[in-house]
Amino acid sequence: MKSKILALLGGTLLSASAMAGGYQVNLASQRQIGMGHTGTGIQTGTSSIFFNPGAMSFLRENGVTIGASGIISKIAYRAPEPTATTAAADNPLGTPFSVYAAYNVSEKLTVGLGVYTPFGSTVNWGEDWNGRFALSQLSLEAVFIQPTLSYQITEKLGIGAGLTIATGSVNLQRVLPLQNQDGTEGEIELDGGAKTGFGFNAGIYFEPTEQFSLGLSYRSQVDLSVEEGSVTFTNVPASASANFQPGTQFSAELPLPSTLSLGIGYKPSEQLTLAVDVSRVGWSAYEELRFDFTKPVAGNESSVSGRNYEDAYIYRIGAEYEVSDALALRAGAYLDQTPVQDGYLTPETPDADSRGLSVGLGYRISDNFAVDASFLYINKKERTDAADKSNGIAGTYKSVAYIPGLALTYNF
């Protein structure tokens, strides 16, 4: 019983997303979502703070952009034969957001500030499915704050860099494999806020001709750690209470991986912009998930479970067509490879290769105001896994997501 409880604990903290590879959320700008989330090799306005700080120095207007997306996700599960029982996650609406502000200090120097949410999600399997001892509900939030400087070295070349300040929180709930005399099952909740983590973002942007542009950007890994997080036990039978002591705290650490992106832009006409991005995400930093407890839980003071993620690539393509001075139409697509190897699937990250299709539009309301709308559809491949290396739940998982978004920009 003790080993089972610890194994289940080790399989369920700090990773949850049905929207991108691993627990990454690629929803940093409504304009760029409409273009398949490309943006490394083109000028993207204020969101260059995220996509490529080197391009921010090419801005000729000061601006502020506020945007948000609504994630409507569905995850289905089917147990292995012979039971073949099914379950579906009842996930709440996710609302990742982004805020960018850029200001031209001089013709060559631009400063900016970005606040965005590149990692995090929520999954809610409920307390009745057969994997409830592994996970019933998990909420992960990570917010990045990025002050940025960008300098235009020549008319064709710009560089930029910013400090990344990250914070976040996690809440995990699951059922314990313990029953009271009335049949109610025990529960455990882990809740904690992360210590501030630090990293950086840098980029270079080159525009050799009016038709071609290219860029290279890098976002460093940020390690978020939770210390003195609370562990709450409820409905634990008196006979087992010595193994689940009140006042227990936990600590854990989660790497938010680095991303290296190369992008190319091409304008075959004044109205049409094409963009291609390739990104390598450093998921191999996520080797294991370790919990340390201040008091023994089921007789043990720590728990470790393997993750052994692999580095993965994301391939993106997007287009924007300016119908008029006021209206622009957009479309894009991408393939996001999963970093999760066979045997390591878990119910909080039932990951698989993702296919994304997007559309969007931009409308300039006046000289100062513009609005961008986007819609992204994500379809993950159905995946069957034994989950024998991650202490997960064996079975077949299938995830889809519908993500509308809206942003407002004010230029001055």
mmCIF file of C-alpha atoms in Angstrom:
data_model
loop_
_atom_site.group_PDB
_atom_site.id
_atom_site.type_symbol
_atom_site.label_atom_id
_atom_site.label_comp_id
_atom_site.label_asym_id
_atom_site.label_seq_id
_atom_site.Cartn_x
_atom_site.Cartn_y
_atom_site.Cartn_z
ATOM 1 C CA MET A 1 0.000 0.000 0.000
ATOM 2 C CA LYS A 2 2.775 2.438 0.920
ATOM 3 C CA SER A 3 4.696 1.960 -2.308
ATOM 4 C CA LYS A 4 1.509 2.367 -4.354
ATOM 5 C CA ILE A 5 0.633 5.642 -2.679
ATOM 6 C CA LEU A 6 4.118 7.087 -3.183
ATOM 7 C CA ALA A 7 4.229 5.959 -6.786
ATOM 8 C CA LEU A 8 0.925 7.677 -7.445
ATOM 9 C CA LEU A 9 2.082 10.861 -5.749
ATOM 10 C CA GLY A 10 5.202 10.893 -7.871
ATOM 11 C CA GLY A 11 3.180 10.728 -11.028
ATOM 12 C CA THR A 12 0.980 13.723 -10.658
ATOM 13 C CA LEU A 13 2.411 17.155 -9.964
ATOM 14 C CA LEU A 14 3.281 20.198 -11.928
ATOM 15 C CA SER A 15 2.594 19.131 -15.472
ATOM 16 C CA ALA A 16 -0.654 19.500 -17.302
ATOM 17 C CA SER A 17 -1.561 20.542 -20.781
ATOM 18 C CA ALA A 18 -3.667 19.288 -23.614
ATOM 19 C CA MET A 19 -2.781 22.291 -25.777
ATOM 20 C CA ALA A 20 0.843 21.826 -26.822
ATOM 21 C CA GLY A 21 3.803 19.547 -26.390
ATOM 22 C CA GLY A 22 4.332 18.667 -22.745
ATOM 23 C CA TYR A 23 2.957 21.478 -20.572
ATOM 24 C CA GLN A 24 3.822 24.319 -22.959
ATOM 25 C CA VAL A 25 1.132 26.771 -24.114
ATOM 26 C CA ASN A 26 1.853 28.501 -27.432
ATOM 27 C CA LEU A 27 -0.739 31.286 -27.403
ATOM 28 C CA ALA A 28 1.394 34.438 -27.167
ATOM 29 C CA SER A 29 -0.368 36.718 -29.684
ATOM 30 C CA GLN A 30 -3.751 36.666 -31.430
ATOM 31 C CA ARG A 31 -2.260 38.005 -34.687
ATOM 32 C CA GLN A 32 0.402 35.299 -34.711
ATOM 33 C CA ILE A 33 -1.998 32.546 -33.609
ATOM 34 C CA GLY A 34 -3.945 33.336 -36.779
ATOM 35 C CA MET A 35 -0.683 32.765 -38.712
ATOM 36 C CA GLY A 36 0.058 29.382 -37.134
ATOM 37 C CA HIS A 37 1.976 31.072 -34.282
ATOM 38 C CA THR A 38 4.836 32.002 -36.643
ATOM 39 C CA GLY A 39 6.708 35.235 -35.925
ATOM 40 C CA THR A 40 10.449 34.688 -35.464
ATOM 41 C CA GLY A 41 11.372 35.881 -38.962
ATOM 42 C CA ILE A 42 8.884 38.740 -39.429
ATOM 43 C CA GLN A 43 7.872 41.955 -37.710
ATOM 44 C CA THR A 44 4.940 41.153 -35.417
ATOM 45 C CA GLY A 45 4.365 44.509 -33.737
ATOM 46 C CA THR A 46 4.541 44.710 -29.954
ATOM 47 C CA SER A 47 4.556 40.898 -29.644
ATOM 48 C CA SER A 48 8.111 40.877 -31.053
ATOM 49 C CA ILE A 49 8.995 41.105 -27.365
ATOM 50 C CA PHE A 50 8.065 37.402 -27.238
ATOM 51 C CA PHE A 51 8.743 36.140 -30.772
ATOM 52 C CA ASN A 52 11.998 37.969 -31.558
ATOM 53 C CA PRO A 53 13.244 40.948 -29.513
ATOM 54 C CA GLY A 54 15.599 41.813 -32.385
ATOM 55 C CA ALA A 55 12.620 42.835 -34.543
ATOM 56 C CA MET A 56 11.199 45.192 -31.910
ATOM 57 C CA SER A 57 13.660 47.935 -32.911
ATOM 58 C CA PHE A 58 11.966 48.087 -36.345
ATOM 59 C CA LEU A 59 8.714 49.344 -34.782
ATOM 60 C CA ARG A 60 7.909 52.886 -35.879
ATOM 61 C CA GLU A 61 4.966 53.362 -33.503
ATOM 62 C CA ASN A 62 4.694 53.073 -29.763
ATOM 63 C CA GLY A 63 2.016 50.609 -28.789
ATOM 64 C CA VAL A 64 0.213 48.564 -26.167
ATOM 65 C CA THR A 65 -1.470 45.227 -26.919
ATOM 66 C CA ILE A 66 -3.737 43.257 -24.603
ATOM 67 C CA GLY A 67 -4.974 39.827 -25.665
ATOM 68 C CA ALA A 68 -6.460 36.616 -24.300
ATOM 69 C CA SER A 69 -7.562 33.204 -25.505
ATOM 70 C CA GLY A 70 -10.245 30.839 -24.235
ATOM 71 C CA ILE A 71 -9.162 27.183 -24.203
ATOM 72 C CA ILE A 72 -12.012 24.704 -24.558
ATOM 73 C CA SER A 73 -10.347 21.307 -24.294
ATOM 74 C CA LYS A 74 -11.613 17.723 -24.242
ATOM 75 C CA ILE A 75 -9.650 14.616 -23.258
ATOM 76 C CA ALA A 76 -11.104 11.125 -23.652
ATOM 77 C CA TYR A 77 -9.741 7.950 -22.053
ATOM 78 C CA ARG A 78 -10.336 4.236 -22.657
ATOM 79 C CA ALA A 79 -8.900 1.592 -20.332
ATOM 80 C CA PRO A 80 -7.130 -1.471 -21.732
ATOM 81 C CA GLU A 81 -9.061 -4.660 -22.404
ATOM 82 C CA PRO A 82 -10.880 -6.465 -20.916
ATOM 83 C CA THR A 83 -12.510 -3.636 -18.913
ATOM 84 C CA ALA A 84 -12.286 -0.978 -21.657
ATOM 85 C CA THR A 85 -13.985 1.481 -19.333
ATOM 86 C CA THR A 86 -14.111 5.051 -20.570
ATOM 87 C CA ALA A 87 -13.800 8.500 -19.029
ATOM 88 C CA ALA A 88 -13.712 12.102 -20.167
ATOM 89 C CA ALA A 89 -12.019 15.041 -18.502
ATOM 90 C CA ASP A 90 -14.311 17.947 -17.587
ATOM 91 C CA ASN A 91 -11.773 20.728 -17.955
ATOM 92 C CA PRO A 92 -12.676 24.316 -17.024
ATOM 93 C CA LEU A 93 -12.137 27.141 -19.501
ATOM 94 C CA GLY A 94 -8.466 28.094 -19.687
ATOM 95 C CA THR A 95 -7.622 31.776 -20.204
ATOM 96 C CA PRO A 96 -3.968 32.381 -21.121
ATOM 97 C CA PHE A 97 -3.246 36.048 -21.762
ATOM 98 C CA SER A 98 -0.560 38.405 -23.034
ATOM 99 C CA VAL A 99 0.194 42.096 -22.529
ATOM 100 C CA TYR A 100 2.904 43.904 -24.493
ATOM 101 C CA ALA A 101 4.037 47.534 -24.460
ATOM 102 C CA ALA A 102 6.780 49.025 -26.662
ATOM 103 C CA TYR A 103 8.218 52.553 -26.717
ATOM 104 C CA ASN A 104 10.722 54.112 -29.133
ATOM 105 C CA VAL A 105 13.367 55.875 -27.079
ATOM 106 C CA SER A 106 15.145 56.937 -30.270
ATOM 107 C CA GLU A 107 15.226 55.947 -33.940
ATOM 108 C CA LYS A 108 17.432 52.996 -33.072
ATOM 109 C CA LEU A 109 16.541 52.067 -29.477
ATOM 110 C CA THR A 110 13.197 50.607 -28.376
ATOM 111 C CA VAL A 111 12.232 49.422 -24.894
ATOM 112 C CA GLY A 112 9.394 47.071 -24.105
ATOM 113 C CA LEU A 113 7.654 45.045 -21.440
ATOM 114 C CA GLY A 114 5.822 41.769 -21.920
ATOM 115 C CA VAL A 115 3.659 39.739 -19.543
ATOM 116 C CA TYR A 116 2.497 36.371 -20.858
ATOM 117 C CA THR A 117 1.697 32.769 -19.918
ATOM 118 C CA PRO A 118 3.849 30.268 -21.873
ATOM 119 C CA PHE A 119 3.228 27.277 -19.611
ATOM 120 C CA GLY A 120 0.299 25.892 -17.655
ATOM 121 C CA SER A 121 -3.125 24.344 -17.928
ATOM 122 C CA THR A 122 -5.862 22.663 -15.960
ATOM 123 C CA VAL A 123 -7.194 19.134 -16.229
ATOM 124 C CA ASN A 124 -10.139 17.770 -14.257
ATOM 125 C CA TRP A 125 -10.835 14.039 -14.433
ATOM 126 C CA GLY A 126 -13.212 14.048 -11.461
ATOM 127 C CA GLU A 127 -13.317 11.574 -8.590
ATOM 128 C CA ASP A 128 -15.127 8.668 -10.255
ATOM 129 C CA TRP A 129 -12.851 7.514 -13.071
ATOM 130 C CA ASN A 130 -10.612 4.485 -12.615
ATOM 131 C CA GLY A 131 -7.473 6.650 -12.593
ATOM 132 C CA ARG A 132 -8.658 8.820 -9.697
ATOM 133 C CA PHE A 133 -5.898 7.446 -7.437
ATOM 134 C CA ALA A 134 -3.392 9.003 -9.836
ATOM 135 C CA LEU A 135 -5.163 12.281 -10.490
ATOM 136 C CA SER A 136 -8.552 13.880 -10.051
ATOM 137 C CA GLN A 137 -7.680 17.527 -10.733
ATOM 138 C CA LEU A 138 -4.589 19.600 -11.443
ATOM 139 C CA SER A 139 -4.098 23.313 -12.038
ATOM 140 C CA LEU A 140 -0.741 24.757 -13.096
ATOM 141 C CA GLU A 141 -0.094 28.449 -13.720
ATOM 142 C CA ALA A 142 3.114 30.142 -14.892
ATOM 143 C CA VAL A 143 3.431 33.857 -15.657
ATOM 144 C CA PHE A 144 6.470 35.422 -17.336
ATOM 145 C CA ILE A 145 7.367 39.106 -17.016
ATOM 146 C CA GLN A 146 9.921 40.292 -19.578
ATOM 147 C CA PRO A 147 11.483 43.777 -19.725
ATOM 148 C CA THR A 148 13.258 44.051 -23.094
ATOM 149 C CA LEU A 149 15.716 46.277 -24.983
ATOM 150 C CA SER A 150 16.078 46.270 -28.773
ATOM 151 C CA TYR A 151 18.634 48.116 -30.893
ATOM 152 C CA GLN A 152 18.656 48.596 -34.663
ATOM 153 C CA ILE A 153 22.314 48.294 -35.648
ATOM 154 C CA THR A 154 21.696 49.118 -39.310
ATOM 155 C CA GLU A 155 18.652 49.681 -41.496
ATOM 156 C CA LYS A 156 18.591 45.921 -42.062
ATOM 157 C CA LEU A 157 19.762 44.424 -38.767
ATOM 158 C CA GLY A 158 18.384 44.535 -35.227
ATOM 159 C CA ILE A 159 19.196 42.773 -31.980
ATOM 160 C CA GLY A 160 17.343 42.524 -28.708
ATOM 161 C CA ALA A 161 17.310 40.827 -25.321
ATOM 162 C CA GLY A 162 15.208 40.719 -22.210
ATOM 163 C CA LEU A 163 15.237 39.403 -18.663
ATOM 164 C CA THR A 164 12.597 36.764 -17.907
ATOM 165 C CA ILE A 165 11.065 36.838 -14.440
ATOM 166 C CA ALA A 166 8.785 33.858 -13.828
ATOM 167 C CA THR A 167 6.334 32.959 -11.116
ATOM 168 C CA GLY A 168 3.455 30.526 -10.787
ATOM 169 C CA SER A 169 1.447 28.131 -8.660
ATOM 170 C CA VAL A 170 0.162 24.592 -8.586
ATOM 171 C CA ASN A 171 -2.814 22.793 -7.062
ATOM 172 C CA LEU A 172 -3.130 19.016 -7.219
ATOM 173 C CA GLN A 173 -6.016 16.884 -5.983
ATOM 174 C CA ARG A 174 -6.452 13.137 -6.072
ATOM 175 C CA VAL A 175 -8.164 10.294 -4.281
ATOM 176 C CA LEU A 176 -6.293 8.064 -1.843
ATOM 177 C CA PRO A 177 -6.764 4.281 -2.064
ATOM 178 C CA LEU A 178 -8.167 4.235 1.473
ATOM 179 C CA GLN A 179 -11.768 3.828 2.615
ATOM 180 C CA ASN A 180 -13.634 4.702 5.773
ATOM 181 C CA GLN A 181 -16.269 2.366 7.179
ATOM 182 C CA ASP A 182 -18.981 4.337 5.366
ATOM 183 C CA GLY A 183 -17.198 3.786 2.045
ATOM 184 C CA THR A 184 -15.902 7.337 1.555
ATOM 185 C CA GLU A 185 -12.426 7.463 0.103
ATOM 186 C CA GLY A 186 -9.537 9.512 1.406
ATOM 187 C CA GLU A 187 -8.254 12.509 -0.535
ATOM 188 C CA ILE A 188 -5.035 14.466 -0.780
ATOM 189 C CA GLU A 189 -4.491 18.060 -1.971
ATOM 190 C CA LEU A 190 -1.113 19.649 -2.646
ATOM 191 C CA ASP A 191 -1.078 23.399 -3.027
ATOM 192 C CA GLY A 192 1.782 25.846 -3.347
ATOM 193 C CA GLY A 193 3.167 28.966 -4.963
ATOM 194 C CA ALA A 194 6.447 28.870 -6.879
ATOM 195 C CA LYS A 195 9.510 30.887 -5.981
ATOM 196 C CA THR A 196 10.493 33.511 -8.529
ATOM 197 C CA GLY A 197 12.600 32.061 -11.325
ATOM 198 C CA PHE A 198 14.850 33.890 -13.778
ATOM 199 C CA GLY A 199 15.900 33.458 -17.393
ATOM 200 C CA PHE A 200 16.355 35.516 -20.544
ATOM 201 C CA ASN A 201 15.118 35.987 -24.090
ATOM 202 C CA ALA A 202 17.314 37.158 -26.973
ATOM 203 C CA GLY A 203 16.964 37.509 -30.726
ATOM 204 C CA ILE A 204 18.447 38.827 -33.941
ATOM 205 C CA TYR A 205 16.439 40.047 -36.938
ATOM 206 C CA PHE A 206 17.761 40.596 -40.450
ATOM 207 C CA GLU A 207 15.864 42.130 -43.371
ATOM 208 C CA PRO A 208 18.204 41.988 -46.394
ATOM 209 C CA THR A 209 15.529 43.062 -48.902
ATOM 210 C CA GLU A 210 11.979 44.379 -48.838
ATOM 211 C CA GLN A 211 10.760 40.886 -49.704
ATOM 212 C CA PHE A 212 12.888 38.667 -47.426
ATOM 213 C CA SER A 213 13.475 38.661 -43.695
ATOM 214 C CA LEU A 214 14.764 36.136 -41.219
ATOM 215 C CA GLY A 215 15.267 35.864 -37.495
ATOM 216 C CA LEU A 216 16.723 33.728 -34.744
ATOM 217 C CA SER A 217 15.486 33.816 -31.154
ATOM 218 C CA TYR A 218 16.220 31.963 -27.948
ATOM 219 C CA ARG A 219 14.249 31.717 -24.716
ATOM 220 C CA SER A 220 16.266 30.178 -21.899
ATOM 221 C CA GLN A 221 15.140 27.489 -19.494
ATOM 222 C CA VAL A 222 13.582 28.700 -16.262
ATOM 223 C CA ASP A 223 13.412 26.443 -13.209
ATOM 224 C CA LEU A 224 10.383 26.945 -11.002
ATOM 225 C CA SER A 225 10.458 25.480 -7.528
ATOM 226 C CA VAL A 226 7.817 25.099 -4.862
ATOM 227 C CA GLU A 227 8.937 25.121 -1.254
ATOM 228 C CA GLU A 228 6.816 24.706 1.859
ATOM 229 C CA GLY A 229 3.769 23.795 -0.202
ATOM 230 C CA SER A 230 0.856 22.529 1.878
ATOM 231 C CA VAL A 231 -0.294 18.907 1.886
ATOM 232 C CA THR A 232 -3.862 18.364 3.121
ATOM 233 C CA PHE A 233 -5.390 14.954 3.827
ATOM 234 C CA THR A 234 -9.154 14.432 4.204
ATOM 235 C CA ASN A 235 -11.319 11.397 4.981
ATOM 236 C CA VAL A 236 -8.290 9.330 6.003
ATOM 237 C CA PRO A 237 -9.325 6.377 8.220
ATOM 238 C CA ALA A 238 -8.122 6.592 11.797
ATOM 239 C CA SER A 239 -6.217 3.347 11.357
ATOM 240 C CA ALA A 240 -4.042 4.956 8.648
ATOM 241 C CA SER A 241 -3.752 8.470 10.069
ATOM 242 C CA ALA A 242 -0.187 7.916 11.327
ATOM 243 C CA ASN A 243 0.941 7.691 7.693
ATOM 244 C CA PHE A 244 -0.744 10.972 6.677
ATOM 245 C CA GLN A 245 0.127 13.540 9.290
ATOM 246 C CA PRO A 246 -1.398 17.034 9.448
ATOM 247 C CA GLY A 247 1.043 19.862 8.808
ATOM 248 C CA THR A 248 2.997 17.982 6.142
ATOM 249 C CA GLN A 249 4.667 20.211 3.546
ATOM 250 C CA PHE A 250 6.269 19.410 0.214
ATOM 251 C CA SER A 251 8.888 20.821 -2.131
ATOM 252 C CA ALA A 252 9.368 20.116 -5.838
ATOM 253 C CA GLU A 253 10.990 21.624 -8.925
ATOM 254 C CA LEU A 254 9.809 21.871 -12.528
ATOM 255 C CA PRO A 255 11.945 22.944 -15.523
ATOM 256 C CA LEU A 256 10.256 25.251 -18.017
ATOM 257 C CA PRO A 257 12.323 24.319 -21.076
ATOM 258 C CA SER A 258 14.330 26.489 -23.429
ATOM 259 C CA THR A 259 13.179 27.199 -26.998
ATOM 260 C CA LEU A 260 15.407 27.978 -29.993
ATOM 261 C CA SER A 261 13.519 29.263 -33.054
ATOM 262 C CA LEU A 262 14.511 30.073 -36.623
ATOM 263 C CA GLY A 263 12.059 31.944 -38.830
ATOM 264 C CA ILE A 264 11.864 33.196 -42.412
ATOM 265 C CA GLY A 265 9.481 35.756 -43.877
ATOM 266 C CA TYR A 266 8.676 36.388 -47.540
ATOM 267 C CA LYS A 267 6.471 39.053 -49.151
ATOM 268 C CA PRO A 268 5.658 38.030 -52.742
ATOM 269 C CA SER A 269 3.497 41.168 -52.988
ATOM 270 C CA GLU A 270 2.644 44.282 -50.979
ATOM 271 C CA GLN A 271 -0.483 42.569 -49.664
ATOM 272 C CA LEU A 272 0.784 39.055 -48.870
ATOM 273 C CA THR A 273 3.196 37.941 -46.133
ATOM 274 C CA LEU A 274 4.331 34.331 -45.757
ATOM 275 C CA ALA A 275 6.162 33.002 -42.695
ATOM 276 C CA VAL A 276 7.834 29.745 -41.680
ATOM 277 C CA ASP A 277 9.202 28.881 -38.227
ATOM 278 C CA VAL A 278 11.061 25.879 -36.830
ATOM 279 C CA SER A 279 11.533 25.592 -33.064
ATOM 280 C CA ARG A 280 13.513 23.150 -30.947
ATOM 281 C CA VAL A 281 12.214 22.822 -27.379
ATOM 282 C CA GLY A 282 14.689 21.583 -24.769
ATOM 283 C CA TRP A 283 12.368 19.118 -23.083
ATOM 284 C CA SER A 284 15.250 16.782 -22.170
ATOM 285 C CA ALA A 285 15.732 18.953 -19.082
ATOM 286 C CA TYR A 286 12.695 17.214 -17.590
ATOM 287 C CA GLU A 287 14.267 13.945 -16.423
ATOM 288 C CA GLU A 288 12.351 13.186 -13.255
ATOM 289 C CA LEU A 289 9.740 14.474 -10.886
ATOM 290 C CA ARG A 290 10.810 14.508 -7.266
ATOM 291 C CA PHE A 291 8.857 15.333 -4.137
ATOM 292 C CA ASP A 292 10.382 15.885 -0.746
ATOM 293 C CA PHE A 293 8.066 15.854 2.262
ATOM 294 C CA THR A 294 8.699 17.396 5.672
ATOM 295 C CA LYS A 295 6.921 14.468 7.304
ATOM 296 C CA PRO A 296 6.792 10.888 6.058
ATOM 297 C CA VAL A 297 3.899 10.185 3.693
ATOM 298 C CA ALA A 298 2.981 6.512 3.756
ATOM 299 C CA GLY A 299 6.275 5.951 5.531
ATOM 300 C CA ASN A 300 8.554 7.729 3.015
ATOM 301 C CA GLU A 301 10.038 11.210 3.031
ATOM 302 C CA SER A 302 10.504 11.543 -0.714
ATOM 303 C CA SER A 303 9.231 10.191 -3.992
ATOM 304 C CA VAL A 304 10.840 10.107 -7.444
ATOM 305 C CA SER A 305 9.322 9.097 -10.770
ATOM 306 C CA GLY A 306 10.962 9.186 -14.169
ATOM 307 C CA ARG A 307 9.891 11.485 -16.990
ATOM 308 C CA ASN A 308 12.856 11.374 -19.400
ATOM 309 C CA TYR A 309 11.307 13.766 -21.906
ATOM 310 C CA GLU A 310 13.049 14.157 -25.258
ATOM 311 C CA ASP A 311 13.859 17.387 -27.088
ATOM 312 C CA ALA A 312 11.146 18.038 -29.666
ATOM 313 C CA TYR A 313 10.570 20.181 -32.757
ATOM 314 C CA ILE A 314 7.662 22.398 -33.802
ATOM 315 C CA TYR A 315 7.132 23.193 -37.503
ATOM 316 C CA ARG A 316 4.943 26.181 -38.376
ATOM 317 C CA ILE A 317 3.677 27.933 -41.498
ATOM 318 C CA GLY A 318 1.470 31.013 -41.751
ATOM 319 C CA ALA A 319 0.185 33.705 -44.091
ATOM 320 C CA GLU A 320 -1.386 37.160 -43.875
ATOM 321 C CA TYR A 321 -3.203 38.920 -46.725
ATOM 322 C CA GLU A 322 -4.080 42.622 -46.488
ATOM 323 C CA VAL A 323 -7.461 42.934 -48.155
ATOM 324 C CA SER A 324 -7.451 46.699 -47.592
ATOM 325 C CA ASP A 325 -5.664 49.278 -45.454
ATOM 326 C CA ALA A 326 -7.985 48.292 -42.605
ATOM 327 C CA LEU A 327 -8.573 44.548 -43.004
ATOM 328 C CA ALA A 328 -6.113 41.626 -42.949
ATOM 329 C CA LEU A 329 -6.957 37.916 -43.207
ATOM 330 C CA ARG A 330 -4.719 35.164 -41.795
ATOM 331 C CA ALA A 331 -4.291 31.399 -41.789
ATOM 332 C CA GLY A 332 -1.701 28.934 -40.539
ATOM 333 C CA ALA A 333 -0.850 25.416 -39.467
ATOM 334 C CA TYR A 334 1.714 23.579 -37.388
ATOM 335 C CA LEU A 335 2.979 20.195 -36.221
ATOM 336 C CA ASP A 336 4.115 19.957 -32.602
ATOM 337 C CA GLN A 337 6.067 16.804 -31.747
ATOM 338 C CA THR A 338 5.475 15.222 -28.360
ATOM 339 C CA PRO A 339 8.426 15.023 -25.952
ATOM 340 C CA VAL A 340 6.851 12.088 -24.051
ATOM 341 C CA GLN A 341 8.420 8.710 -24.811
ATOM 342 C CA ASP A 342 6.523 5.428 -24.855
ATOM 343 C CA GLY A 343 5.892 4.133 -21.350
ATOM 344 C CA TYR A 344 5.883 7.613 -19.793
ATOM 345 C CA LEU A 345 2.343 8.814 -20.524
ATOM 346 C CA THR A 346 0.483 10.269 -17.524
ATOM 347 C CA PRO A 347 -3.132 11.436 -17.072
ATOM 348 C CA GLU A 348 -2.052 15.050 -16.417
ATOM 349 C CA THR A 349 -0.041 15.055 -19.666
ATOM 350 C CA PRO A 350 -1.668 12.531 -22.040
ATOM 351 C CA ASP A 351 0.561 13.889 -24.759
ATOM 352 C CA ALA A 352 0.881 12.970 -28.440
ATOM 353 C CA ASP A 353 1.947 14.678 -31.652
ATOM 354 C CA SER A 354 -0.307 17.711 -32.190
ATOM 355 C CA ARG A 355 -1.725 19.146 -35.410
ATOM 356 C CA GLY A 356 -2.899 22.768 -35.280
ATOM 357 C CA LEU A 357 -4.972 24.713 -37.815
ATOM 358 C CA SER A 358 -5.680 28.410 -37.364
ATOM 359 C CA VAL A 359 -7.455 31.373 -38.949
ATOM 360 C CA GLY A 360 -7.645 35.010 -37.951
ATOM 361 C CA LEU A 361 -8.292 38.572 -38.975
ATOM 362 C CA GLY A 362 -7.088 42.017 -38.070
ATOM 363 C CA TYR A 363 -9.084 45.223 -38.378
ATOM 364 C CA ARG A 364 -7.762 48.754 -37.932
ATOM 365 C CA ILE A 365 -10.605 50.673 -36.294
ATOM 366 C CA SER A 366 -8.797 54.017 -36.443
ATOM 367 C CA ASP A 367 -5.269 55.393 -36.695
ATOM 368 C CA ASN A 368 -4.777 54.455 -33.049
ATOM 369 C CA PHE A 369 -6.872 51.342 -32.432
ATOM 370 C CA ALA A 370 -6.776 47.880 -34.007
ATOM 371 C CA VAL A 371 -8.392 44.583 -33.092
ATOM 372 C CA ASP A 372 -7.183 41.045 -33.842
ATOM 373 C CA ALA A 373 -9.261 37.874 -33.619
ATOM 374 C CA SER A 374 -8.042 34.293 -33.926
ATOM 375 C CA PHE A 375 -9.302 30.725 -33.802
ATOM 376 C CA LEU A 376 -7.079 27.683 -33.322
ATOM 377 C CA TYR A 377 -8.087 24.028 -33.565
ATOM 378 C CA ILE A 378 -5.720 21.449 -32.057
ATOM 379 C CA ASN A 379 -6.026 17.732 -32.678
ATOM 380 C CA LYS A 380 -3.673 15.339 -30.902
ATOM 381 C CA LYS A 381 -3.115 11.879 -32.249
ATOM 382 C CA GLU A 382 -4.852 9.072 -30.398
ATOM 383 C CA ARG A 383 -2.233 7.355 -28.281
ATOM 384 C CA THR A 384 -2.179 4.031 -26.412
ATOM 385 C CA ASP A 385 0.465 3.562 -23.754
ATOM 386 C CA ALA A 386 1.300 1.079 -21.004
ATOM 387 C CA ALA A 387 2.482 3.952 -18.758
ATOM 388 C CA ASP A 388 4.728 1.411 -17.031
ATOM 389 C CA LYS A 389 7.723 3.763 -16.695
ATOM 390 C CA SER A 390 5.914 6.830 -15.336
ATOM 391 C CA ASN A 391 3.563 5.309 -12.748
ATOM 392 C CA GLY A 392 0.773 6.630 -14.947
ATOM 393 C CA ILE A 393 -2.518 5.063 -16.000
ATOM 394 C CA ALA A 394 -2.360 2.640 -18.914
ATOM 395 C CA GLY A 395 -4.886 3.079 -21.697
ATOM 396 C CA THR A 396 -5.754 5.075 -24.780
ATOM 397 C CA TYR A 397 -5.995 8.876 -24.719
ATOM 398 C CA LYS A 398 -7.330 11.362 -27.278
ATOM 399 C CA SER A 399 -7.297 15.165 -26.943
ATOM 400 C CA VAL A 400 -8.747 18.054 -28.952
ATOM 401 C CA ALA A 401 -9.015 21.779 -28.217
ATOM 402 C CA TYR A 402 -10.913 24.777 -29.613
ATOM 403 C CA ILE A 403 -9.257 28.107 -28.845
ATOM 404 C CA PRO A 404 -10.802 31.466 -29.839
ATOM 405 C CA GLY A 405 -8.895 34.618 -28.988
ATOM 406 C CA LEU A 406 -9.187 38.408 -29.115
ATOM 407 C CA ALA A 407 -6.670 41.256 -28.754
ATOM 408 C CA LEU A 408 -6.813 45.061 -28.780
ATOM 409 C CA THR A 409 -3.870 47.267 -29.776
ATOM 410 C CA TYR A 410 -3.444 50.981 -29.103
ATOM 411 C CA ASN A 411 -0.710 52.786 -31.048
ATOM 412 C CA PHE A 412 0.540 56.279 -30.252
#
